[in-house]
mmCIF file of C-alpha atoms in Angstrom:
data_model
loop_
_atom_site.group_PDB
_atom_site.id
_atom_site.type_symbol
_atom_site.label_atom_id
_atom_site.label_comp_id
_atom_site.label_asym_id
_atom_site.label_seq_id
_atom_site.Cartn_x
_atom_site.Cartn_y
_atom_site.Cartn_z
ATOM 1 C CA MET N 1 43.290 -12.597 -77.759
ATOM 2 C CA LEU N 2 45.915 -13.434 -75.128
ATOM 3 C CA LYS N 3 45.289 -10.108 -73.392
ATOM 4 C CA GLN N 4 41.512 -10.790 -73.342
ATOM 5 C CA ILE N 5 42.067 -14.214 -71.765
ATOM 6 C CA GLN N 6 44.362 -12.709 -69.125
ATOM 7 C CA LEU N 7 41.809 -9.968 -68.392
ATOM 8 C CA SER N 8 39.023 -12.543 -68.040
ATOM 9 C CA LEU N 9 41.132 -14.642 -65.673
ATOM 10 C CA GLY N 10 41.951 -11.543 -63.620
ATOM 11 C CA LEU N 11 38.274 -10.628 -63.252
ATOM 12 C CA ALA N 12 37.387 -14.202 -62.304
ATOM 13 C CA ALA N 13 40.081 -14.209 -59.636
ATOM 14 C CA LEU N 14 38.840 -10.877 -58.260
ATOM 15 C CA ILE N 15 35.235 -12.082 -58.125
ATOM 16 C CA GLY N 16 36.355 -15.297 -56.446
ATOM 17 C CA ALA N 17 38.309 -13.353 -53.814
ATOM 18 C CA GLY N 18 35.280 -11.156 -53.173
ATOM 19 C CA SER N 19 33.020 -14.171 -52.718
ATOM 20 C CA LEU N 20 35.478 -15.660 -50.248
ATOM 21 C CA ALA N 21 35.592 -12.417 -48.270
ATOM 22 C CA SER N 22 31.817 -11.896 -48.149
ATOM 23 C CA PRO N 23 31.117 -14.501 -45.431
ATOM 24 C CA HIS N 24 33.474 -12.569 -43.151
ATOM 25 C CA ALA N 25 31.622 -9.343 -43.902
ATOM 26 C CA THR N 26 28.224 -10.831 -43.122
ATOM 27 C CA ALA N 27 29.613 -12.330 -39.910
ATOM 28 C CA GLN N 28 30.194 -8.861 -38.425
ATOM 29 C CA ILE N 29 27.765 -8.019 -35.614
ATOM 30 C CA SER N 30 26.136 -4.690 -34.892
ATOM 31 C CA SER N 31 27.015 -2.502 -31.909
ATOM 32 C CA GLU N 32 23.646 -3.360 -30.319
ATOM 33 C CA GLU N 33 24.242 -7.111 -30.642
ATOM 34 C CA PHE N 34 27.737 -6.675 -29.192
ATOM 35 C CA GLN N 35 26.349 -4.822 -26.144
ATOM 36 C CA MET N 36 23.633 -7.450 -25.659
ATOM 37 C CA GLY N 37 26.286 -10.177 -25.741
ATOM 38 C CA ARG N 38 28.316 -8.271 -23.162
ATOM 39 C CA ALA N 39 25.176 -7.963 -21.023
ATOM 40 C CA ARG N 40 24.528 -11.722 -21.126
ATOM 41 C CA GLU N 41 28.114 -12.469 -20.126
ATOM 42 C CA ALA N 42 28.102 -9.942 -17.260
ATOM 43 C CA CYS N 43 24.722 -11.137 -15.967
ATOM 44 C CA ALA N 44 25.815 -14.793 -16.007
ATOM 45 C CA THR N 45 28.957 -13.845 -14.058
ATOM 46 C CA GLN N 46 26.933 -11.854 -11.525
ATOM 47 C CA ALA N 47 24.510 -14.760 -11.074
ATOM 48 C CA GLN N 48 27.377 -17.128 -10.349
ATOM 49 C CA GLN N 49 28.776 -14.680 -7.798
ATOM 50 C CA GLN N 50 25.395 -14.800 -6.056
ATOM 51 C CA LEU N 51 25.640 -18.613 -5.888
ATOM 52 C CA LEU N 52 23.143 -19.217 -8.694
ATOM 53 C CA THR N 53 23.676 -21.887 -11.342
ATOM 54 C CA VAL N 54 22.874 -20.493 -14.785
ATOM 55 C CA ASN N 55 20.985 -22.968 -16.978
ATOM 56 C CA ASN N 56 20.308 -20.761 -19.995
ATOM 57 C CA VAL N 57 19.455 -17.245 -21.166
ATOM 58 C CA VAL N 58 15.699 -16.877 -21.695
ATOM 59 C CA SER N 59 15.725 -13.464 -23.391
ATOM 60 C CA THR N 60 17.715 -10.271 -23.877
ATOM 61 C CA ILE N 61 15.915 -6.969 -24.461
ATOM 62 C CA PRO N 62 17.759 -3.712 -25.258
ATOM 63 C CA VAL N 63 16.917 -0.679 -23.108
ATOM 64 C CA THR N 64 16.909 2.706 -24.842
ATOM 65 C CA GLY N 65 17.183 6.185 -23.392
ATOM 66 C CA SER N 66 16.532 9.635 -24.798
ATOM 67 C CA GLY N 67 16.890 9.863 -28.552
ATOM 68 C CA GLY N 68 16.535 6.109 -28.935
ATOM 69 C CA ARG N 69 20.137 5.474 -27.863
ATOM 70 C CA MET N 70 20.755 2.057 -26.314
ATOM 71 C CA ILE N 71 21.796 2.480 -22.661
ATOM 72 C CA GLY N 72 21.592 -1.105 -21.416
ATOM 73 C CA SER N 73 19.864 -4.486 -21.571
ATOM 74 C CA GLU N 74 17.351 -6.507 -19.577
ATOM 75 C CA VAL N 75 18.402 -10.158 -19.442
ATOM 76 C CA ILE N 76 16.180 -12.972 -18.168
ATOM 77 C CA LEU N 77 18.190 -15.944 -16.891
ATOM 78 C CA ASN N 78 16.932 -19.389 -15.990
ATOM 79 C CA VAL N 79 18.853 -20.388 -12.873
ATOM 80 C CA SER N 80 18.927 -23.038 -10.162
ATOM 81 C CA ARG N 81 19.600 -22.810 -6.451
ATOM 82 C CA GLY N 82 18.897 -25.188 -3.589
ATOM 83 C CA GLY N 83 17.333 -27.759 -5.892
ATOM 84 C CA GLU N 84 14.863 -25.242 -7.364
ATOM 85 C CA THR N 85 14.748 -23.697 -10.820
ATOM 86 C CA TYR N 86 13.298 -20.301 -11.690
ATOM 87 C CA ASP N 87 13.830 -17.174 -13.818
ATOM 88 C CA VAL N 88 15.519 -13.996 -12.576
ATOM 89 C CA ARG N 89 15.879 -10.585 -14.177
ATOM 90 C CA CYS N 90 19.267 -8.945 -14.644
ATOM 91 C CA SER N 91 19.765 -5.269 -15.565
ATOM 92 C CA PHE N 92 22.971 -4.313 -17.385
ATOM 93 C CA ASP N 93 24.160 -0.709 -17.682
ATOM 94 C CA ASN N 94 26.290 -0.003 -20.759
ATOM 95 C CA ALA N 95 27.982 3.062 -19.265
ATOM 96 C CA THR N 96 29.153 1.455 -16.025
ATOM 97 C CA ARG N 97 29.209 -2.142 -17.348
ATOM 98 C CA THR N 98 27.524 -3.302 -14.150
ATOM 99 C CA ALA N 99 24.992 -6.128 -13.900
ATOM 100 C CA THR N 100 22.328 -6.247 -11.186
ATOM 101 C CA ILE N 101 20.283 -9.363 -10.440
ATOM 102 C CA ALA N 102 16.737 -8.450 -9.397
ATOM 103 C CA SER N 103 13.950 -10.345 -7.675
ATOM 104 C CA ILE N 104 15.707 -13.479 -6.430
ATOM 105 C CA PRO N 105 12.974 -15.721 -4.954
ATOM 106 C CA SER N 106 13.299 -17.209 -1.487
ATOM 107 C CA THR N 107 14.283 -20.874 -1.250
ATOM 108 C CA GLY N 108 11.841 -23.458 0.030
ATOM 109 C CA SER N 109 8.828 -22.174 -1.884
ATOM 110 C CA GLY N 110 8.560 -25.180 -4.192
ATOM 111 C CA SER N 111 8.131 -23.459 -7.530
ATOM 112 C CA GLY N 112 10.910 -20.985 -6.872
ATOM 113 C CA THR N 113 8.686 -17.956 -6.273
ATOM 114 C CA THR N 114 7.606 -16.562 -2.928
ATOM 115 C CA ALA N 115 4.094 -17.863 -2.330
ATOM 116 C CA SER N 116 2.852 -14.716 -0.581
ATOM 117 C CA ARG N 117 4.216 -12.303 -3.184
ATOM 118 C CA PRO N 118 1.520 -10.704 -5.361
ATOM 119 C CA ALA N 119 2.284 -10.250 -9.048
ATOM 120 C CA SER N 120 0.559 -6.884 -8.892
ATOM 121 C CA GLY N 121 -1.142 -4.624 -6.399
ATOM 122 C CA THR N 122 -1.537 -1.090 -5.067
ATOM 123 C CA PHE N 123 -0.709 0.027 -1.510
ATOM 124 C CA GLN N 124 -1.425 3.454 -0.067
ATOM 125 C CA GLY N 125 -0.360 5.508 2.913
ATOM 126 C CA ARG N 126 -0.480 8.958 4.449
ATOM 127 C CA GLY N 127 2.159 10.792 6.411
ATOM 128 C CA VAL N 128 4.848 13.458 6.082
ATOM 129 C CA ALA N 129 7.197 13.809 3.088
ATOM 130 C CA HIS N 130 10.547 15.608 3.130
ATOM 131 C CA GLY N 131 12.891 16.581 0.290
ATOM 132 C CA ALA N 132 12.569 17.464 -3.408
ATOM 133 C CA THR N 133 9.513 19.685 -3.820
ATOM 134 C CA PHE N 134 8.433 18.874 -0.222
ATOM 135 C CA THR N 135 11.000 21.385 1.060
ATOM 136 C CA ARG N 136 9.872 21.871 4.667
ATOM 137 C CA GLY N 137 8.079 18.589 5.185
ATOM 138 C CA ARG N 138 4.469 18.377 4.148
ATOM 139 C CA THR N 139 1.510 16.106 4.669
ATOM 140 C CA ALA N 140 1.380 13.752 1.703
ATOM 141 C CA ASN N 141 -0.466 10.736 0.375
ATOM 142 C CA VAL N 142 1.631 7.931 -1.069
ATOM 143 C CA ALA N 143 0.679 5.239 -3.575
ATOM 144 C CA LEU N 144 2.861 2.216 -4.328
ATOM 145 C CA THR N 145 2.019 0.218 -7.458
ATOM 146 C CA ILE N 146 3.577 -3.198 -8.119
ATOM 147 C CA GLU N 147 3.327 -4.864 -11.529
ATOM 148 C CA GLY N 148 5.465 -7.989 -11.575
ATOM 149 C CA ASP N 149 9.072 -6.830 -11.172
ATOM 150 C CA ASN N 150 8.171 -3.179 -11.863
ATOM 151 C CA PHE N 151 7.130 -0.558 -9.344
ATOM 152 C CA GLY N 152 5.781 2.981 -9.243
ATOM 153 C CA LEU N 153 5.856 5.242 -6.181
ATOM 154 C CA GLU N 154 3.992 8.552 -6.037
ATOM 155 C CA LEU N 155 3.994 11.087 -3.191
ATOM 156 C CA ALA N 156 1.512 13.944 -3.421
ATOM 157 C CA GLU N 157 -0.048 16.616 -1.240
ATOM 158 C CA PRO N 158 -3.786 16.117 -0.683
ATOM 159 C CA ALA N 159 -4.650 19.390 -2.449
ATOM 160 C CA PRO N 160 -5.220 18.995 -6.210
ATOM 161 C CA THR N 161 -2.567 21.637 -6.943
ATOM 162 C CA GLY N 162 -0.100 20.419 -4.310
ATOM 163 C CA ALA N 163 3.456 19.133 -4.640
ATOM 164 C CA ARG N 164 3.981 15.740 -6.290
ATOM 165 C CA VAL N 165 6.877 13.428 -7.158
ATOM 166 C CA GLN N 166 6.876 10.047 -8.868
ATOM 167 C CA TYR N 167 9.484 7.307 -9.166
ATOM 168 C CA ARG N 168 9.379 4.299 -11.508
ATOM 169 C CA GLY N 169 11.744 1.376 -11.916
ATOM 170 C CA VAL N 170 12.349 -2.280 -11.096
ATOM 171 C CA ILE N 171 12.276 -4.266 -7.862
ATOM 172 C CA MET N 172 15.721 -5.572 -6.962
ATOM 173 C CA ARG N 173 14.838 -7.433 -3.780
ATOM 174 C CA ARG N 174 11.813 -8.047 -1.611
ATOM 175 C CA SER N 175 11.872 -9.113 2.043
ATOM 176 C CA ASP N 176 8.528 -10.677 2.924
ATOM 177 C CA ASP N 177 6.867 -11.035 6.301
ATOM 178 C CA SER N 178 3.479 -11.675 4.690
ATOM 179 C CA ALA N 179 1.517 -10.772 1.574
ATOM 180 C CA ASN N 180 0.707 -7.350 3.054
ATOM 181 C CA SER N 181 3.873 -6.679 5.066
ATOM 182 C CA PHE N 182 7.206 -6.449 3.240
ATOM 183 C CA THR N 183 10.172 -4.261 2.348
ATOM 184 C CA LEU N 184 11.180 -3.426 -1.216
ATOM 185 C CA ARG N 185 14.629 -2.438 -2.430
ATOM 186 C CA THR N 186 14.288 -0.978 -5.891
ATOM 187 C CA ARG N 187 16.243 0.576 -8.730
ATOM 188 C CA VAL N 188 14.839 3.855 -10.058
ATOM 189 C CA ARG N 189 14.641 4.308 -13.829
ATOM 190 C CA SER N 190 12.564 7.487 -14.158
ATOM 191 C CA PHE N 191 11.578 10.472 -12.017
ATOM 192 C CA ASN N 192 9.229 13.403 -12.399
ATOM 193 C CA SER N 193 8.277 16.252 -10.116
ATOM 194 C CA SER N 194 5.723 19.045 -10.024
ATOM 195 C CA GLY N 195 8.590 21.278 -8.905
ATOM 196 C CA ASN N 196 10.119 21.454 -12.388
ATOM 197 C CA LEU N 197 7.425 19.800 -14.535
ATOM 198 C CA ARG N 198 10.041 17.554 -16.130
ATOM 199 C CA VAL N 199 9.928 13.808 -16.724
ATOM 200 C CA LEU N 200 13.401 12.228 -16.598
ATOM 201 C CA ASN N 201 13.444 8.768 -18.140
ATOM 202 C CA THR N 202 17.171 8.100 -17.859
ATOM 203 C CA THR N 203 17.945 8.819 -14.206
ATOM 204 C CA THR N 204 19.379 6.242 -11.798
ATOM 205 C CA GLY N 205 18.897 5.724 -8.092
ATOM 206 C CA THR N 206 17.315 3.561 -5.425
ATOM 207 C CA CYS N 207 14.240 3.447 -3.213
ATOM 208 C CA GLN N 208 13.628 1.455 -0.061
ATOM 209 C CA ILE N 209 9.924 1.127 0.690
ATOM 210 C CA GLU N 210 8.325 -0.486 3.725
ATOM 211 C CA VAL N 211 4.738 -1.769 3.741
ATOM 212 C CA PHE N 212 2.993 -2.971 6.891
ATOM 213 C CA ASP N 213 -0.545 -4.308 7.061
ATOM 214 C CA ALA N 214 -1.101 -3.249 3.404
ATOM 215 C CA ARG N 215 -0.113 0.375 4.164
ATOM 216 C CA VAL N 216 3.017 2.189 3.067
ATOM 217 C CA ILE N 217 4.660 3.313 6.317
ATOM 218 C CA SER N 218 8.017 4.611 5.043
ATOM 219 C CA SER N 219 10.086 5.259 1.944
ATOM 220 C CA ASN N 220 13.555 6.592 1.279
ATOM 221 C CA CYS N 221 14.464 7.438 -2.331
ATOM 222 C CA ASN N 222 17.735 8.833 -3.676
ATOM 223 C CA THR N 223 18.551 9.445 -7.347
ATOM 224 C CA ALA N 224 21.306 11.099 -9.367
ATOM 225 C CA THR N 225 18.953 13.922 -10.396
ATOM 226 C CA SER N 226 19.216 17.125 -8.386
ATOM 227 C CA ASP N 227 16.360 17.871 -5.950
ATOM 228 C CA SER N 228 14.888 14.399 -6.383
ATOM 229 C CA SER N 229 15.605 12.621 -3.072
ATOM 230 C CA THR N 230 12.716 12.192 -0.644
ATOM 231 C CA ARG N 231 11.879 10.603 2.692
ATOM 232 C CA PHE N 232 8.379 9.608 3.766
ATOM 233 C CA LEU N 233 7.172 8.571 7.214
ATOM 234 C CA GLY N 234 3.618 7.313 7.523
ATOM 235 C CA LEU N 235 1.172 8.110 10.276
ATOM 236 C CA GLU N 236 0.162 5.343 12.660
ATOM 237 C CA GLN N 237 -3.504 5.678 11.790
ATOM 238 C CA PHE N 238 -5.385 7.299 8.923
#
């Protein structure tokens, strides 16, 4: 009987220890949550370095690459500057641990967004493209598509079977002269080319695109992918 009582007490003590340890087990966070927390911290620090006061984090969205692996996060911060409050987008790269604040509105616009900036639109141009599949410089049509903070840029020869490249990504900064005349500085997220018939969704790079009088007059794109950099110079009239 004494041995049974001792055994029962031992089991009760073991169960009690397990119940005390379980809250610690459930408190563990996943790798994805850890990376998202790191992204929020890095983005808040970057915002402060750019003289923005961080009020709160609006949202954090994981960004996945090939195979569904998490490669970064998109963080929306509510910030203040110059007496105005607005939201900005921050991109965090897990590999480099760098945070980039995109689309900071100009001050003095009241609501914190540039009044002349369209939320979406398409701008076209025609000129000469160099680089990538445009090896010797070829006549090309260009189409710039803006959807909020996202952009798409396509350069293509007029012929249906001609050379074509396409960049997609996010707008980092926009310098406005008017609604139809501005310069974009962008971060490239994906690239595809008719030269190799491949779509690369995990590349990195930048594009600078100039629009004047609603026409794309120049672009300069460079990415980490081989044979993917291009330059475009628009014609004066078309």
